Steps between C-alpha positions, in 0.01 A plus 500: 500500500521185322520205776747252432360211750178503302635501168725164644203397584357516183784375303539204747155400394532469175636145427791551297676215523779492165388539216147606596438869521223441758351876472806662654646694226146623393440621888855708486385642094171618608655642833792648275294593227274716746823682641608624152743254396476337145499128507589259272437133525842320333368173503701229342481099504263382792615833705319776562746877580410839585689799396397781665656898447410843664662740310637601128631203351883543415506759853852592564467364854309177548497281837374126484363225702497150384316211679275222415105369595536151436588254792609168550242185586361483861633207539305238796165702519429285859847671639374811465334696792316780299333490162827556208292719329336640826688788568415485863657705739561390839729663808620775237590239253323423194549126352455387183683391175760736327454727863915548495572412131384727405121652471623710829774620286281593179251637707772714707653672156157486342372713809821723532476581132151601526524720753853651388393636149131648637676674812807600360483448075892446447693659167525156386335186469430239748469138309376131666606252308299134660491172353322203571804239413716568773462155687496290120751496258545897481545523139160611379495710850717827562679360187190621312443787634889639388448379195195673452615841697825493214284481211259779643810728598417476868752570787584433838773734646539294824288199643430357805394094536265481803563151560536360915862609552529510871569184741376573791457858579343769286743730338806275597587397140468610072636382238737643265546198309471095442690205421475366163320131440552227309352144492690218344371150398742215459402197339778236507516173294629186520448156441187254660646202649443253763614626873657119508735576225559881545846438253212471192351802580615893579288616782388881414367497920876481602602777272244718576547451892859598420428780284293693746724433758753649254282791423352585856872495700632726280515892628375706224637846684542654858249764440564879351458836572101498518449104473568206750608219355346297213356165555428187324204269645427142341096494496444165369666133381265279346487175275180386514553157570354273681697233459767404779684260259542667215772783427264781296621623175410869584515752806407856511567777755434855574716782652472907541723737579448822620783706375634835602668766251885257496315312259281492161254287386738405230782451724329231712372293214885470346554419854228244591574340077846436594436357850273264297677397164806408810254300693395339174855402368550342856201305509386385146206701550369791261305790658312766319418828693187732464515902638237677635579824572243682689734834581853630534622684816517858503560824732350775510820743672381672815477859424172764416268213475550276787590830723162649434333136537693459872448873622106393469516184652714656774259805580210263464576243746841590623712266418799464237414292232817226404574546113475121417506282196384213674192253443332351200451671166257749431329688187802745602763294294250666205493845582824525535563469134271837442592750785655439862314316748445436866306280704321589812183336675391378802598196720478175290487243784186349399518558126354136329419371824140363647366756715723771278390860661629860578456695806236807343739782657756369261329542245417834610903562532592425185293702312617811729797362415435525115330826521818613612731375252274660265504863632912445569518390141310826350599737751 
């Protein structure tokens, strides 16, 4: 059987940190590669992706898993109790960087699949889909890898994310979908002046202390059928100026919203434009506004998917798994676009943390828990 706490292991120490590959993906294509799937490498920019199929390409019947090698930076090196790149177990639980999110999780589906197609070789294909630009940017990441499975003709029929999904308990929560995100940058204008003669100049700090406070008391929605509510959070204010007696001539700020399925990208620009171009009139200020869109909200609808997803969490470790769209975004707001997708994975309570780990029986868990979605899904 292919152990899943010693392929962590192994993927742990590899030093992936975004964008370097770090010898990850070429661990999981030889170990792939050796189990009879055909790998492709669908590198693009800086990032290296695997693609990785057992079966006939263009199968009637197809399941995926989607998940990523690369990991954020370890942060204070003297904070940490074990080596980042140690992969040292201690008490049942093995430290290290990328432990939760998510080498345990590649190495889980990785492990599952293995096993899956040389015990039981399905009437279909069984497809991993990893990137190594989960943590960046994302757009030369799973991105890629659609782009490149669309010009090849290759399918998923269903997919599963294996990002950390569950808060505190293992099984207690997937995800059948995620708030959309958008970033906007304001940068408002007015004129320098001396703070002794404020009536010569038009003070762009003022406006864009009322602005936000505009922007972040309004109530975007009360939440909808799968989504609480959307939120707006100001991240940052700045003018850059050192100065305590002069008025500056320019301020900038920052706010995101994370937006559930009562809105559209589109919808909350017009929105966040108008709020401005008022704010502007009022003041004698002008504001220009930059987008950055990093993904809309969608839903996956319970039904086959997330039933068959729950029914293995539940016989695995006996609990009833919440159908949630909470959280950040994920390489899921891709996916979705190509076939329906769920998220399940294990407890993300130390995800980008010093001293990030992952009890090993976890581990162990989830790939049980995989193997079963597996044989539920070809059955």
């Amino acid at each position: 059987m292919t152990d899943p706490v010693a392929l962590t292991a192994d993927l742990i120490r590899c030093p992936s940190v975004t964008p370097a590959e770090g010898g990850a993906l070429v661990l999981l294509e030889r170990l792939l590669s050796e189990a009879g799937f055909a790998c492709t490498r669908v590198d693009r920019g800086e990032t290296a992706n695997l693609y990785a199929r057992w079966g006939a390409q263009g199968a009637a019947k197809s399941f995926g898993f989607n998940g990523h090698t690369d990991v954020v930076p370890v942060g204070d090196l003297a904070a940490w109790s074990a080596d980042p790149f140690g992969a040292e177990i201690r008490d049942g639980v093995m430290y290290g960087r990328g432990a939760t999110d998510m080498k345990s999780g590649v190495a889980a589906f990785a492990a599952a699949a293995i096993d899956f197609v040389r015990d039981t070789p399905p009437d279909g294909a069984v497809i991993l889909a990893i990137t190594g630009d989960e943590e960046g940017d994302a757009q030369d990441g799973t991105l890629a890898l659609l782009d490149w499975m669309a010009e090849q003709g290759e399918q998923m029929s269903v997919c599963l994310v294996g990002e950390p999904t569950c808060p505190e308990v293992m099984g207690e929560m997937m995800k059948i979908g995620r708030r959309g995100s958008m970033t906007t940058y304001f940068t408002i204008r007015g004129v320098q002046g001396h703070v002794a003669y404020p009536h010569r100049a038009v003070n762009p700090v003022h406006a864009t202390a009322a602005l936000m406070h505009r922007l972040s008391g309004h109530v975007l929605d009360t939440g909808t059928d799968h989504f609480d509510a959307s939120t707006l959070a100001v991240t940052t204010i700045d003018c850059g100026n050192p100065a305590t007696n002069v008025i500056p001539a320019e301020c900038r700020a920052t706010v995101n919203i994370r937006f559930n399925d009562a809105h559209s990208p589109d919808s909350l620009q017009r929105w966040l434009r108008s709020e401005a171009d008022q704010l502007a009139t009022q003041t004698g200020t002008t504001i220009d506004l930059r987008f950055s869109v990093s993904g809309d909200s969608f839903v996956t609808p319970p039904g086959a998917l997330s039933d068959l997803v729950a029914a293995a969490v539940t016989a695995e470790t006996g609990v009833t798994p919440a159908l949630s769209t909470s959280g950040g975004t994920s390489d899921a707001r891709f996916m979705k676009n190509h076939c329906p997708v769920v998220e399940f994975g294990l407890v993300g309570k130390t995800m980008h943390k010093v001293d990030e780990c992952v009890p090993v029986a976890e581990i162990e868990q989830l790939k049980a828990i995989y193997t079963r979605i597996l044989s539920g899904y070809f059955a």
